[in-house]
Short mmCIF file of C-alpha atoms in Angstrom, two decimals:
data_model
loop_
_atom_site.label_atom_id
_atom_site.label_comp_id
_atom_site.label_asym_id
_atom_site.label_seq_id
_atom_site.Cartn_x
_atom_site.Cartn_y
_atom_site.Cartn_z
CA MET A 1 64.01 95.92 88.44
CA ILE A 2 63.49 99.55 89.53
CA ARG A 3 63.02 98.33 93.08
CA GLY A 4 66.18 96.39 92.95
CA LEU A 5 68.20 99.32 91.65
CA LEU A 6 66.70 101.50 94.43
CA LEU A 7 67.63 98.96 97.03
CA ALA A 8 71.24 98.84 95.77
CA VAL A 9 71.40 102.65 95.98
CA GLN A 10 69.98 102.53 99.38
CA PHE A 11 72.06 99.91 100.85
CA PHE A 12 75.42 100.53 99.17
CA THR A 13 75.67 104.35 98.66
CA ALA A 14 75.30 107.45 100.88
CA VAL A 15 72.39 108.56 98.58
CA PRO A 16 69.30 109.06 100.57
CA VAL A 17 66.53 106.83 99.28
CA ARG A 18 63.71 107.70 101.71
CA LYS A 19 61.26 105.04 100.67
CA SER A 20 60.27 101.77 102.34
CA LEU A 21 61.09 98.85 99.85
CA PRO A 22 60.28 95.28 100.11
CA ILE A 23 63.28 92.86 100.21
CA GLY A 24 61.99 89.69 98.72
CA ARG A 25 63.77 87.26 96.46
CA LYS A 26 63.12 89.04 93.33
CA GLU A 27 64.16 92.37 94.71
CA THR A 28 67.45 90.89 96.02
CA ILE A 29 68.22 89.26 92.80
CA TRP A 30 67.84 92.61 90.97
CA MET A 31 69.69 94.56 93.65
CA LEU A 32 72.62 92.35 93.54
CA THR A 33 72.52 91.84 89.64
CA LEU A 34 72.37 95.67 89.04
CA TYR A 35 74.90 96.54 91.71
CA PRO A 36 77.53 97.21 89.04
CA MET A 37 75.30 99.92 87.68
CA VAL A 38 75.67 101.71 90.94
CA GLY A 39 79.50 101.60 90.51
CA ALA A 40 79.07 103.11 87.19
CA MET A 41 76.95 105.95 88.61
CA ILE A 42 79.62 106.66 91.18
CA GLY A 43 82.25 106.77 88.60
CA ALA A 44 80.22 109.11 86.32
CA VAL A 45 79.42 111.63 89.22
CA SER A 46 83.13 111.34 90.38
CA TRP A 47 84.39 112.03 86.82
CA SER A 48 82.04 115.04 86.29
CA ALA A 49 83.23 116.67 89.59
CA ALA A 50 86.95 116.02 88.67
CA ALA A 51 86.27 117.45 85.16
CA LEU A 52 84.71 120.65 86.69
CA ALA A 53 87.48 121.07 89.28
CA SER A 54 90.28 120.64 86.65
CA GLY A 55 88.83 122.99 84.14
CA PRO A 56 90.47 126.17 82.93
CA GLY A 57 92.32 127.67 85.80
CA GLY A 58 91.38 124.75 88.00
CA THR A 59 93.12 121.98 89.91
CA GLY A 60 96.30 120.06 88.94
CA PRO A 61 96.68 116.25 88.57
CA PHE A 62 97.09 115.78 92.36
CA LEU A 63 94.03 117.64 93.54
CA THR A 64 92.02 116.17 90.57
CA ALA A 65 92.88 112.79 91.85
CA PHE A 66 91.97 113.72 95.38
CA VAL A 67 88.60 114.82 94.04
CA LEU A 68 88.06 111.51 92.41
CA VAL A 69 89.03 109.52 95.57
CA LEU A 70 87.04 111.73 97.90
CA LEU A 71 83.86 111.63 95.85
CA SER A 72 84.28 107.71 95.40
CA ALA A 73 84.45 107.30 99.08
CA ALA A 74 81.79 109.78 99.98
CA LEU A 75 79.26 108.51 97.50
CA SER A 76 79.79 104.94 98.74
CA GLY A 77 79.35 106.18 102.40
CA GLY A 78 82.85 104.84 103.15
CA LEU A 79 81.32 101.33 103.24
CA HIS A 80 84.12 99.62 101.27
CA LEU A 81 86.96 101.50 103.02
CA ASP A 82 85.40 100.20 106.34
CA GLY A 83 85.58 96.84 105.10
CA TRP A 84 89.16 97.15 103.83
CA ALA A 85 90.33 98.54 107.16
CA ASP A 86 88.52 95.83 109.14
CA THR A 87 90.11 93.19 106.92
CA GLY A 88 93.56 94.74 107.49
CA ASP A 89 93.05 94.53 111.38
CA ALA A 90 91.75 90.99 111.19
CA TYR A 91 94.35 89.57 108.81
CA PHE A 92 97.31 91.14 110.29
CA SER A 93 96.36 90.25 113.85
CA TYR A 94 97.73 86.58 112.84
CA ARG A 95 95.20 84.90 115.09
CA GLU A 96 93.00 81.85 114.47
CA ARG A 97 90.12 82.09 112.27
CA ASP A 98 87.40 82.59 114.82
CA LYS A 99 89.28 85.37 116.46
CA ARG A 100 89.85 87.09 113.12
CA LEU A 101 86.12 87.08 112.43
CA GLU A 102 85.64 88.49 115.92
CA ILE A 103 88.19 91.37 115.27
CA MET A 104 86.59 92.12 111.83
CA GLY A 105 83.28 92.60 113.66
CA ASP A 106 84.77 95.21 116.01
CA SER A 107 83.68 98.64 115.02
CA ARG A 108 86.84 100.25 116.28
CA ILE A 109 89.76 100.66 113.91
CA GLY A 110 93.30 99.39 114.88
CA ALA A 111 96.77 100.12 113.95
CA PHE A 112 96.83 97.55 111.17
CA GLY A 113 93.53 98.76 109.73
CA THR A 114 94.69 102.38 109.86
CA MET A 115 97.99 101.42 107.91
CA ALA A 116 96.01 99.32 105.36
CA LEU A 117 93.67 102.20 104.81
CA LEU A 118 96.52 104.88 104.52
CA PHE A 119 98.48 102.80 101.92
CA LEU A 120 95.31 102.15 99.93
CA LEU A 121 94.41 105.82 99.73
CA LEU A 122 98.06 106.88 99.18
CA GLY A 123 98.33 104.27 96.39
CA LYS A 124 94.99 105.41 94.75
CA LEU A 125 96.14 109.04 94.85
CA ALA A 126 99.62 108.04 93.48
CA VAL A 127 98.16 106.02 90.57
CA LEU A 128 95.56 108.40 89.59
CA THR A 129 97.87 111.39 89.72
CA ASP A 130 100.08 109.63 87.46
CA LEU A 131 97.30 108.63 85.00
CA ILE A 132 95.93 112.13 84.96
CA SER A 133 99.46 113.47 84.18
CA ARG A 134 99.89 111.05 81.30
CA GLY A 135 96.45 111.82 79.89
CA GLY A 136 95.29 108.32 80.42
CA LEU A 137 92.22 108.84 82.81
CA VAL A 138 89.33 109.17 80.28
CA PRO A 139 85.65 109.19 81.46
CA ALA A 140 84.97 105.70 79.95
CA PHE A 141 87.50 104.08 82.30
CA VAL A 142 86.51 106.14 85.32
CA VAL A 143 83.04 104.69 84.95
CA PHE A 144 84.15 101.23 83.94
CA VAL A 145 86.53 100.53 86.91
CA PRO A 146 83.95 100.87 89.81
CA PHE A 147 81.39 98.93 87.53
CA ALA A 148 83.88 96.05 86.87
CA ALA A 149 84.80 95.87 90.45
CA ARG A 150 81.28 95.42 91.44
CA ALA A 151 80.60 92.90 88.63
CA GLY A 152 83.64 91.02 90.04
CA LEU A 153 82.12 91.06 93.75
CA ALA A 154 78.96 89.57 92.23
CA ILE A 155 80.95 86.63 90.91
CA TYR A 156 82.98 86.38 94.08
CA LEU A 157 79.77 86.11 96.26
CA SER A 158 78.21 83.53 93.83
CA VAL A 159 81.33 81.19 94.18
CA SER A 160 81.99 81.63 97.85
CA LYS A 161 80.39 80.15 100.95
CA GLN A 162 79.58 82.45 103.90
CA ALA A 163 82.05 82.69 106.85
CA LYS A 164 79.33 83.75 109.31
CA HIS A 165 75.93 82.34 110.05
CA SER A 166 74.32 86.01 110.58
CA GLY A 167 74.76 89.40 109.26
CA LEU A 168 73.48 91.47 106.30
CA LEU A 169 75.46 89.60 103.74
CA VAL A 170 74.03 86.27 104.90
CA PHE A 171 70.45 87.83 104.85
CA PHE A 172 71.04 88.86 101.24
CA MET A 173 72.56 85.56 100.16
CA GLU A 174 69.69 83.50 101.81
CA LYS A 175 67.12 85.62 99.89
CA LEU A 176 69.16 84.90 96.67
CA GLY A 177 68.84 81.21 97.10
CA ARG A 178 70.33 79.15 94.26
CA PHE A 179 70.03 81.95 91.73
CA PRO A 180 73.25 81.86 89.45
CA LEU A 181 74.39 85.53 90.21
CA ALA A 182 77.77 84.88 88.44
CA LEU A 183 76.14 84.55 85.05
CA PRO A 184 74.63 88.06 84.80
CA ALA A 185 77.69 89.54 86.47
CA ALA A 186 79.94 87.94 83.85
CA VAL A 187 77.66 89.17 81.12
CA LEU A 188 77.60 92.64 82.65
CA LEU A 189 81.35 92.62 82.89
CA ALA A 190 81.85 91.68 79.26
CA SER A 191 79.24 94.03 78.07
CA GLY A 192 80.69 96.98 80.27
CA GLY A 193 84.17 96.12 78.82
CA ALA A 194 82.92 96.38 75.16
CA ALA A 195 81.07 99.59 75.98
CA ALA A 196 84.12 101.03 77.53
CA ALA A 197 86.40 100.11 74.41
CA VAL A 198 83.90 101.65 72.04
CA TRP A 199 83.60 104.77 74.14
CA SER A 200 87.33 105.26 74.81
CA GLY A 201 88.40 104.09 71.39
CA SER A 202 90.81 101.84 73.06
CA LEU A 203 90.60 97.98 73.33
CA LEU A 204 93.64 97.12 75.42
CA PHE A 205 92.62 97.96 78.92
CA PRO A 206 88.94 96.84 78.70
CA VAL A 207 90.25 93.42 77.53
CA VAL A 208 92.98 93.13 80.15
CA ALA A 209 90.57 94.31 82.87
CA ALA A 210 87.83 91.81 81.91
CA ILE A 211 90.41 88.97 82.27
CA ALA A 212 92.00 90.41 85.43
CA VAL A 213 88.61 90.64 87.33
CA PRO A 214 87.91 86.82 87.25
CA VAL A 215 91.54 86.09 88.15
CA ALA A 216 91.19 88.49 91.11
CA VAL A 217 87.99 86.63 92.09
CA LEU A 218 89.65 83.28 92.09
CA PHE A 219 92.59 84.59 94.06
CA PHE A 220 90.45 86.37 96.53
CA ARG A 221 88.06 83.39 97.00
CA SER A 222 91.09 81.12 97.74
CA TRP A 223 92.57 83.71 100.10
CA THR A 224 89.38 84.36 102.09
CA ALA A 225 88.40 80.69 102.44
CA ARG A 226 91.94 79.97 103.85
CA ASN A 227 92.17 82.82 106.12
CA PHE A 228 88.45 83.49 107.20
CA GLY A 229 86.48 80.51 106.11
CA GLY A 230 84.56 82.36 103.38
CA ALA A 231 82.92 85.70 102.57
CA THR A 232 81.76 88.37 104.99
CA GLY A 233 80.40 91.90 104.30
CA ASP A 234 83.69 93.42 105.25
CA LEU A 235 85.61 91.09 102.91
CA ALA A 236 83.18 92.10 100.05
CA GLY A 237 84.05 95.68 100.81
CA ALA A 238 87.76 94.85 100.83
CA PHE A 239 87.26 93.05 97.46
CA ILE A 240 85.90 96.18 95.73
CA GLU A 241 88.69 98.36 97.04
CA GLY A 242 91.42 96.11 96.12
CA CYS A 243 89.99 95.16 92.76
CA GLU A 244 89.65 99.02 91.81
CA MET A 245 93.14 99.56 92.99
CA LEU A 246 94.32 96.65 90.83
CA LEU A 247 92.49 98.02 87.70
CA TRP A 248 93.76 101.44 88.22
CA THR A 249 97.32 100.07 88.24
CA ILE A 250 96.67 97.94 85.14
CA LEU A 251 95.32 100.97 83.39
CA LEU A 252 98.51 102.90 84.27
CA PHE A 253 100.76 100.21 82.69
CA CYS A 254 98.36 100.11 79.68
CA THR A 255 98.64 103.93 79.22
#
């Protein structure tokens, strides 16, 4: 279990884990199962930094929101933002499926990817600034949102076929085999929602979020199958970014 968590930190964050770890089936199962915990850690560190910055005589709502967005991106190594940008470039090329996958694999960012990234970051800043101004951004939800998005990703990967025959995601999913990843992910999502409700003293958002994440998974699965033929590593990153944005927006309307 510890090895799986360390692998999740090593592969999916910018936190240096200078240790050679085996990547067998058991380690891969734990890595993907515990990936939501990495999201919770990112949320906790981001909240702590934002709370320090916004202390007495500190930053206002906009700069506090900027700290949250910056730390989230930095701690994840920009991995998911890269997937969001690559997805934007590929989808808005309006080319056939194989060409979209080729564009997605290009390390360069194009005009559509730049615009998709810009609108995402501006959207996050706007929603988080509004939430902070309303007093609706409590630590429980800052931890829960990235946790829930990654639990949703685990469900998405479990119910989606692979669009490519090679790549890091294909490697991990082959190691995973027939393990029902969606089951522990759903349990973690429900447990995380319950914990967030108890911690925050508010039931509305955790319940709505726990319903919204599986709905987002079904929509995204259908959309990616139709446009890309299944899941890829870039689409996985795009799901996390899009799901977090969805959950922040839901929280805004629940506040």
